[in-house]
Coordinates of C-alpha atoms in Angstrom, one line a residue:
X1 CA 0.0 0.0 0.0
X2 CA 2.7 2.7 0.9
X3 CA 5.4 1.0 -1.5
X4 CA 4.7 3.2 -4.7
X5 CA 4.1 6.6 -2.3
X6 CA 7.5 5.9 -0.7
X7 CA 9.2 4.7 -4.5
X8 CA 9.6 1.3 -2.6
X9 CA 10.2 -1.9 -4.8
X10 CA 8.9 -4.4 -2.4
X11 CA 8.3 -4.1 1.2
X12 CA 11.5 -3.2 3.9
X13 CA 10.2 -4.8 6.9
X14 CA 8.4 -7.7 6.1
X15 CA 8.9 -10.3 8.8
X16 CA 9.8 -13.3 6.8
X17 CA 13.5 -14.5 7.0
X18 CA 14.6 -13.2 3.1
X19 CA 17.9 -13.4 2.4
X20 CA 17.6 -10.7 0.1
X21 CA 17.4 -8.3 3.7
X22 CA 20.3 -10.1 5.5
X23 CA 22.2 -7.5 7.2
X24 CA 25.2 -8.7 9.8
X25 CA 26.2 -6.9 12.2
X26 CA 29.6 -7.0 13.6
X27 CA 27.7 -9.8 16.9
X28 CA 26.3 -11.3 13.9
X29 CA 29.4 -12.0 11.7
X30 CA 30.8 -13.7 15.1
X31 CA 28.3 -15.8 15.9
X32 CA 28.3 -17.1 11.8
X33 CA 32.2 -17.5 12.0
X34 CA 31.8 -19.9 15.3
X35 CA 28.8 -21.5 13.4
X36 CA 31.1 -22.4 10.7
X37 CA 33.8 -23.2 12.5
X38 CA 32.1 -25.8 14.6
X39 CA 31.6 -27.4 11.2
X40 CA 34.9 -27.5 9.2
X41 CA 37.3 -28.4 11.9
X42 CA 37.6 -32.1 11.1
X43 CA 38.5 -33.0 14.7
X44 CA 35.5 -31.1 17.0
X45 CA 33.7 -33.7 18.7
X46 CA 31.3 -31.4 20.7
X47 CA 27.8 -29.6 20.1
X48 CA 27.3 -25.9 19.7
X49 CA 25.2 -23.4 21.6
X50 CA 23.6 -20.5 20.2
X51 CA 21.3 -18.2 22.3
X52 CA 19.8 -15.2 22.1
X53 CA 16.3 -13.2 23.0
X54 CA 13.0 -13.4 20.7
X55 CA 13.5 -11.8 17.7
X56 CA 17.9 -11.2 17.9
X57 CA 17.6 -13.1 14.5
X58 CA 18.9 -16.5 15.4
X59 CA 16.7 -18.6 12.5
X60 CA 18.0 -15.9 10.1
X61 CA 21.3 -16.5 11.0
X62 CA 20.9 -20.8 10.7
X63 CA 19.4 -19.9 7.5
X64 CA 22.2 -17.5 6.0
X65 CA 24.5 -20.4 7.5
X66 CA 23.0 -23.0 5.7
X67 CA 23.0 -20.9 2.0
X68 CA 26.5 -20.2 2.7
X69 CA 27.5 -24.2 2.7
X70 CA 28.4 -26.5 0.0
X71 CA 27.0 -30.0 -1.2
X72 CA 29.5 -31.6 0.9
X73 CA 27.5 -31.0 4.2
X74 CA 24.3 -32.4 4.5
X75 CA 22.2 -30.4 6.9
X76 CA 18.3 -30.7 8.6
X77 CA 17.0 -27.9 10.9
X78 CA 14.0 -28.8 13.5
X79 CA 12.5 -25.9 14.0
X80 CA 9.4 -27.0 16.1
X81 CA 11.1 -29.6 18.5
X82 CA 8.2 -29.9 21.3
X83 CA 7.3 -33.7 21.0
X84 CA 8.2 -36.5 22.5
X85 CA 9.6 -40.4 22.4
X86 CA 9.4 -41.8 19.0
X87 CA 8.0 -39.0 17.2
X88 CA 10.8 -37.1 17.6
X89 CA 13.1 -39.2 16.1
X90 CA 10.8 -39.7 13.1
X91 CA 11.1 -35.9 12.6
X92 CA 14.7 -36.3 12.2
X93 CA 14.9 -38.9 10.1
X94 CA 11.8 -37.1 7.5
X95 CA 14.5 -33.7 7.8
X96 CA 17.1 -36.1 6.4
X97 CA 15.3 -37.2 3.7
X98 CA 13.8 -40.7 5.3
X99 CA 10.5 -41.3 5.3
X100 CA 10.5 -44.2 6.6
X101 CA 8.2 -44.7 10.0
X102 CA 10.5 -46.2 12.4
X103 CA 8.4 -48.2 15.2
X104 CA 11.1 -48.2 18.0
X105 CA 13.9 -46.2 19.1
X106 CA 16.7 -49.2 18.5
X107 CA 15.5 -49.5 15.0
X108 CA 16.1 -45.5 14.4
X109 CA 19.5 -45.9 15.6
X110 CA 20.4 -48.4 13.6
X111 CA 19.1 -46.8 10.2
X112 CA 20.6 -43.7 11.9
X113 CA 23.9 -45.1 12.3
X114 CA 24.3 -46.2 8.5
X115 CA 23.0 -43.2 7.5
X116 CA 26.0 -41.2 9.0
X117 CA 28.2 -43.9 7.8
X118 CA 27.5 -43.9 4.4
X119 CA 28.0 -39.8 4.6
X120 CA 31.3 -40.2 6.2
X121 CA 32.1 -42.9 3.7
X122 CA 31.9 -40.3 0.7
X123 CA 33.5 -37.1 2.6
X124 CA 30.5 -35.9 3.7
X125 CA 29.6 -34.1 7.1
X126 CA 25.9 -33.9 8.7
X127 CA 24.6 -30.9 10.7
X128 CA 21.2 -30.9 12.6
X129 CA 20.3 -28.2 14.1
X130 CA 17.5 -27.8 16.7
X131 CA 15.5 -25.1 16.3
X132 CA 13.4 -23.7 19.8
X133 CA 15.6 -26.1 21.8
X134 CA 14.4 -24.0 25.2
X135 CA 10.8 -26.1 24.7
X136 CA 13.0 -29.8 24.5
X137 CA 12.5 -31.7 27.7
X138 CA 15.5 -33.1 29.7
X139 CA 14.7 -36.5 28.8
X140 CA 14.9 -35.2 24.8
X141 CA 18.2 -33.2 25.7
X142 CA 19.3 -36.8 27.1
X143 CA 18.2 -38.4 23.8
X144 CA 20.3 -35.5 21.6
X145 CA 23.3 -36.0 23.4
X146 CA 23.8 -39.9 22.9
X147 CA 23.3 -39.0 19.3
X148 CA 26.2 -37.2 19.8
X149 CA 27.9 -40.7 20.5
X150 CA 28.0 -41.7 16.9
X151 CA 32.4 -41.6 16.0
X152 CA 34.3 -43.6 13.7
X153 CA 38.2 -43.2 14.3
X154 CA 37.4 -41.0 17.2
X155 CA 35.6 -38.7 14.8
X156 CA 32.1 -37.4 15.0
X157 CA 29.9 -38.4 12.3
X158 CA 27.2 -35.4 13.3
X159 CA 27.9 -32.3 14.1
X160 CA 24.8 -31.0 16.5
X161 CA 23.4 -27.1 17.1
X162 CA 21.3 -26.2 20.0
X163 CA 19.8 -23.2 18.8
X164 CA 17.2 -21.1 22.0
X165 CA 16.8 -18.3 24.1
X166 CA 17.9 -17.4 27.1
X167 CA 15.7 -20.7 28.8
X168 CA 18.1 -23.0 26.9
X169 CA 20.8 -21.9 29.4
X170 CA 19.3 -22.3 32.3
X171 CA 17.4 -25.5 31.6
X172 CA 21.6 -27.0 30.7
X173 CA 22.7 -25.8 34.0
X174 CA 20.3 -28.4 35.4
X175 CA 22.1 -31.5 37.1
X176 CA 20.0 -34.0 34.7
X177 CA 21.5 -32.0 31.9
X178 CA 25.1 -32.1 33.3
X179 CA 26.3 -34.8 30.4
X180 CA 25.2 -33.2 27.7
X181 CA 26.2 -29.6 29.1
X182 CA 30.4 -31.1 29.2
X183 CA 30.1 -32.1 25.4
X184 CA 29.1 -28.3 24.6
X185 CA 32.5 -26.9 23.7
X186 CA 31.3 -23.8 21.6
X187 CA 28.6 -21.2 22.4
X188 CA 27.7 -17.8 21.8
X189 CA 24.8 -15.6 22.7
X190 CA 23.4 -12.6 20.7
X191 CA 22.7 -9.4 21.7
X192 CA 20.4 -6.8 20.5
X193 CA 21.4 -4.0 18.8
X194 CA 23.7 -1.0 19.6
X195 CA 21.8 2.5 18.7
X196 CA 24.3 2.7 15.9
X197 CA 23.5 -0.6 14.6
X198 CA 20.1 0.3 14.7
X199 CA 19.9 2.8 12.4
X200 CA 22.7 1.2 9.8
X201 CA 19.8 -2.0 9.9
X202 CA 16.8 0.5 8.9
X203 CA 18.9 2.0 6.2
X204 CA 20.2 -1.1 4.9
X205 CA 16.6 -2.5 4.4
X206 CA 15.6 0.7 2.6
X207 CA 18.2 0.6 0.2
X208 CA 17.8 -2.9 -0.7
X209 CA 14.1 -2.1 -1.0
X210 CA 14.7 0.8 -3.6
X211 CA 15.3 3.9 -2.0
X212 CA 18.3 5.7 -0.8
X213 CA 15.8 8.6 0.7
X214 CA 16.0 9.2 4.5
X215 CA 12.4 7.9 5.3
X216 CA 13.2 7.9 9.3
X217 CA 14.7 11.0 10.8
X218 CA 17.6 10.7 13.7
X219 CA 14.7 10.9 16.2
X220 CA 12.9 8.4 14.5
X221 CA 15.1 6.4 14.5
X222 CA 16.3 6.4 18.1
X223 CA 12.7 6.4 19.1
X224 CA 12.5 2.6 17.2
X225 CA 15.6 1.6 19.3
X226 CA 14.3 2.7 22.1
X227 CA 10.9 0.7 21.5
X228 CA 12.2 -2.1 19.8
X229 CA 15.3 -2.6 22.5
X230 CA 17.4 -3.4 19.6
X231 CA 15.6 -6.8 18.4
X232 CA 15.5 -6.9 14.6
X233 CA 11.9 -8.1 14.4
X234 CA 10.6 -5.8 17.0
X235 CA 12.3 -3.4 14.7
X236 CA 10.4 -4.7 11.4
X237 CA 6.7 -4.6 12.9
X238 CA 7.2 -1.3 14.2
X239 CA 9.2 0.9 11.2
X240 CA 6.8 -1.2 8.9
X241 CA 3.7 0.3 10.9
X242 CA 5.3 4.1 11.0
X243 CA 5.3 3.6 7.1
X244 CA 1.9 2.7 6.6
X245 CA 1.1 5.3 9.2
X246 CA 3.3 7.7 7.2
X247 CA 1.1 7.3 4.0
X248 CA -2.3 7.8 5.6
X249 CA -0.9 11.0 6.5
X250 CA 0.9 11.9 3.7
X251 CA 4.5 12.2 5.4
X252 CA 7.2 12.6 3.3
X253 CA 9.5 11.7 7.0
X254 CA 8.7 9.3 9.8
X255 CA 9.4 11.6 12.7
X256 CA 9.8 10.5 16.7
X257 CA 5.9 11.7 17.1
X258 CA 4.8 9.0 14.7
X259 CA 7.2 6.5 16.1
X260 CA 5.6 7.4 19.5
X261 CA 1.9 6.6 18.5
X262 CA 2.4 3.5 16.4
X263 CA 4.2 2.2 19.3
X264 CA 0.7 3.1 21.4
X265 CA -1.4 1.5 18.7
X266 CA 0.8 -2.1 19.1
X267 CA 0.7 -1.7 23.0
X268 CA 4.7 -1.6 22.8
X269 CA 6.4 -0.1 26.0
X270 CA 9.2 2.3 26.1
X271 CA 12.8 0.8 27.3
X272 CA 13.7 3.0 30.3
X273 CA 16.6 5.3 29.8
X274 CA 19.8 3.7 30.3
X275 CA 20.8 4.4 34.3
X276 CA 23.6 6.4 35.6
X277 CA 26.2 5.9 37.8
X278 CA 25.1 7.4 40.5
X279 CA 24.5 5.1 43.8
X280 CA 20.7 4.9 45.7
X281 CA 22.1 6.9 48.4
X282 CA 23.7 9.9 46.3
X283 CA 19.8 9.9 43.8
X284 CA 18.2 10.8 47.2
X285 CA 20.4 12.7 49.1
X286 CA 21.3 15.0 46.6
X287 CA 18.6 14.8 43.7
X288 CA 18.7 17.5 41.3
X289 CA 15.5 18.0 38.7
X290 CA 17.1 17.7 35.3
X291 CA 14.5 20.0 33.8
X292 CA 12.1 19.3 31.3
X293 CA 12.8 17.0 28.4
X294 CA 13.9 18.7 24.7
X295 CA 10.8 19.3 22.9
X296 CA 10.9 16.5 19.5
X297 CA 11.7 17.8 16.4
X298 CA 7.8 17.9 15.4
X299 CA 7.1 19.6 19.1
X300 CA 5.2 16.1 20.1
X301 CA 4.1 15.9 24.0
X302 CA 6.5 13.8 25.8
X303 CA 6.6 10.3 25.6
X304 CA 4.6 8.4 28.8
X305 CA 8.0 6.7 31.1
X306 CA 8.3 3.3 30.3
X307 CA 6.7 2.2 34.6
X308 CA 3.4 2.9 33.0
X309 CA 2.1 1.1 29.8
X310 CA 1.4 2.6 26.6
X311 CA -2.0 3.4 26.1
X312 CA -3.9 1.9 22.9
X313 CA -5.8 4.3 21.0
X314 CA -5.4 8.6 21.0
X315 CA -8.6 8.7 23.5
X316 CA -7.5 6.5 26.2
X317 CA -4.0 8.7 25.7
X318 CA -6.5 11.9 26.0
X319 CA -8.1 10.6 29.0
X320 CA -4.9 9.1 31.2
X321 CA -3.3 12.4 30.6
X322 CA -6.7 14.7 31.9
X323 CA -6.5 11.8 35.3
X324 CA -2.7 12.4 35.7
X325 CA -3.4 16.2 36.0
X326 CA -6.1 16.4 38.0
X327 CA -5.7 17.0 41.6
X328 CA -7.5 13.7 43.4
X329 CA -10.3 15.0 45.5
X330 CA -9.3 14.9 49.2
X331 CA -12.4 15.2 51.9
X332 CA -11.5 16.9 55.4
X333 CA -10.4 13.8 58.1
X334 CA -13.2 13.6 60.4
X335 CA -11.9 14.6 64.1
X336 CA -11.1 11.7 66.0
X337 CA -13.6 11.7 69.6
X338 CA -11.4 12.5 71.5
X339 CA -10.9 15.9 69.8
X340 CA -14.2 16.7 70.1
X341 CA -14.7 16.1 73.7
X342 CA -11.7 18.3 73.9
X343 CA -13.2 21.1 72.0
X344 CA -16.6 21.1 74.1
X345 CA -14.3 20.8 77.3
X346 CA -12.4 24.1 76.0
X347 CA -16.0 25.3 74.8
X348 CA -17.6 25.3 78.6
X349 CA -14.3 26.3 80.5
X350 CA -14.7 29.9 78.3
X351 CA -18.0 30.2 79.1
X352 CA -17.6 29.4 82.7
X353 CA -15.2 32.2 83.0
X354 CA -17.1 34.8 80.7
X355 CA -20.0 34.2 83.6
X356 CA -17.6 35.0 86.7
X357 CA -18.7 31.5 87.7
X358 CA -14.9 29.6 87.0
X359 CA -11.1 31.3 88.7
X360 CA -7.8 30.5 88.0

């Protein structure tokens, strides 16, 4: 819809992994050159580990791995690994190429084991990689590592990726898990983007997408890092809303106010400013106001802190606002009994004495 108002060949931020958008960052390069590595060293035994939040780009990255290897490797991603026994190891064998319904674990393992035979036999290397790994149970994670068994002239015959977030970690660092945890001798974790990073992602995608035009301003821009928290897909859904925003409008620029409201409209919280140095003790003791915040290049209204949630439409935004400036309605405490007997006490004692009837 906003491709031919923006000169756009195809769409920037669509949320499919296309090669054609691969950007690498300098994290990303890393993690690709341990990925590789862990393949064409002829004498690593162990498994890899490769971790990172939802939405750092991880299946992009298995997928650019796998485009950038020969015929010599034969590879098999699982990318929904949340089953269980028998079924599991029917998946693997399908991703191979065998259809064959195995009935029993022992006769897997045997078609298994000729399998990576044969492939060894003609100088060839196999890679599965597990997709999700965080949902795999321990007794699965069991199951993958005694796959990792398989060696002829104390060489691997599969080379084996455990791809996951954060979870992934912790669930290895359980004692079940301890085995397969020791054969792990290569892991990296992603990061999210830098700011700088950031904005060399959103221009990349433009360019390959047909236009060399700055469609995001500099506060734009940090407004989407500062949404997105530096996750590639977070960035995707929420430039490629600010676009379509941008044409109903008729922008020629995405600026930090449209940034702000599309955020709203997807319920997307602002990542709180980065903190300071500065201990507990020093923020109370000595707390200085830093004045009010610069005023955004298209003189928006400050952007709600991150401790409360965005709100989801302009009215709801109308109405929190009117309720955060309106002074809450305070009725007088009612005077505890005491008080009043006290006042009555007070009360008769004056009149006593204005009658001549009461001395000191």
């Amino acid at each position: 819809m906003y491709k031919s108002f923006y000169g756009l060949g195809t769409s920037p931020f669509q949320i499919s992994t296309d090669p054609t958008f691969l950007w690498l960052g300098e994290k990303h390069r890393e993690a690709i050159a341990m990925l590789k590595y862990g393949i064409q060293v002829d004498d690593h035994t162990g498994m890899v580990l490769l971790t990172g939040d939802t939405g750092t780009g991880k299946t992009t990255l298995i997928n650019a791995l796998f485009k950038s290897l020969d015929r010599t490797v034969i590879r098999a991603a699982i990318k929904n690994p949340s089953m269980s026994g028998i079924d599991f190891f029917n998946y693997i064998a399908a991703s191979f190429g065998n259809n064959t319904l195995f009935v029993t674990k022992s006769r897997f393992l045997l078609g298994f084991e000729q399998f990576l035979n044969n492939a060894a036999a003609k100088k060839r290397k196999v890679l599965l990689v597990i997709d999700e790994a965080q949902v795999l149970t321990d007794a699965l994670l069991n199951e993958i590592r005694l796959l990792g068994n398989f060696e002829k002239d104390g060489q691997s015959l599969i080379h084996i990726f455990l791809v996951g977030q954060q979870e992934l970690r912790e669930h290895l660092t359980r004692p079940a898990n301890k085995a397969l945890t020791q054969r792990i001798t290569l892991n990296y974790h992603i990061e999210p983007l830098i700011p700088e990073e950031t904005r060399e992602y959103i221009q990349y995608r433009l360019q390959v997408a047909g236009t060399s035009k700055p469609l995001f301003s500099s506060e734009a821009i940090q407004r989407v890092h500062r949404f997105s928290r530096g996750l590639p897909r977070q960035i995707n859904i929420l430039c490629d809303h600010a676009l379509l925003t941008g044409y109903v409008k008729n922008l020629e620029q995405i600026s930090g106010q449209v940034i702000d409201e599309c955020a709203g409209e997807l319920s997307i919280s602002r990542f709180p400013e980065p903190h300071t140095n500065q201990s507990v003790t020093e923020l109370s003791s000595d707390h200085k106001d830093p004045g009010p915040e610069p005023v955004s290049e298209s003189q928006s209204k400050p952007v709600p802190p991150a401790s409360r949630p965005r709100p989801a439409s302009k009215a709801i935004l109308k109405k929190e606002r009117t309720h955060l400036t309106e002074e809450p309605s305070q009725k007088p405490a009612k005077p505890s009994r005491r008080k009043y007997l006290l006042i009555i006490a007070v009360a008769v004692l004056i009149s006593l004495a204005a009658a001549g009837l009461f001395f000191f």
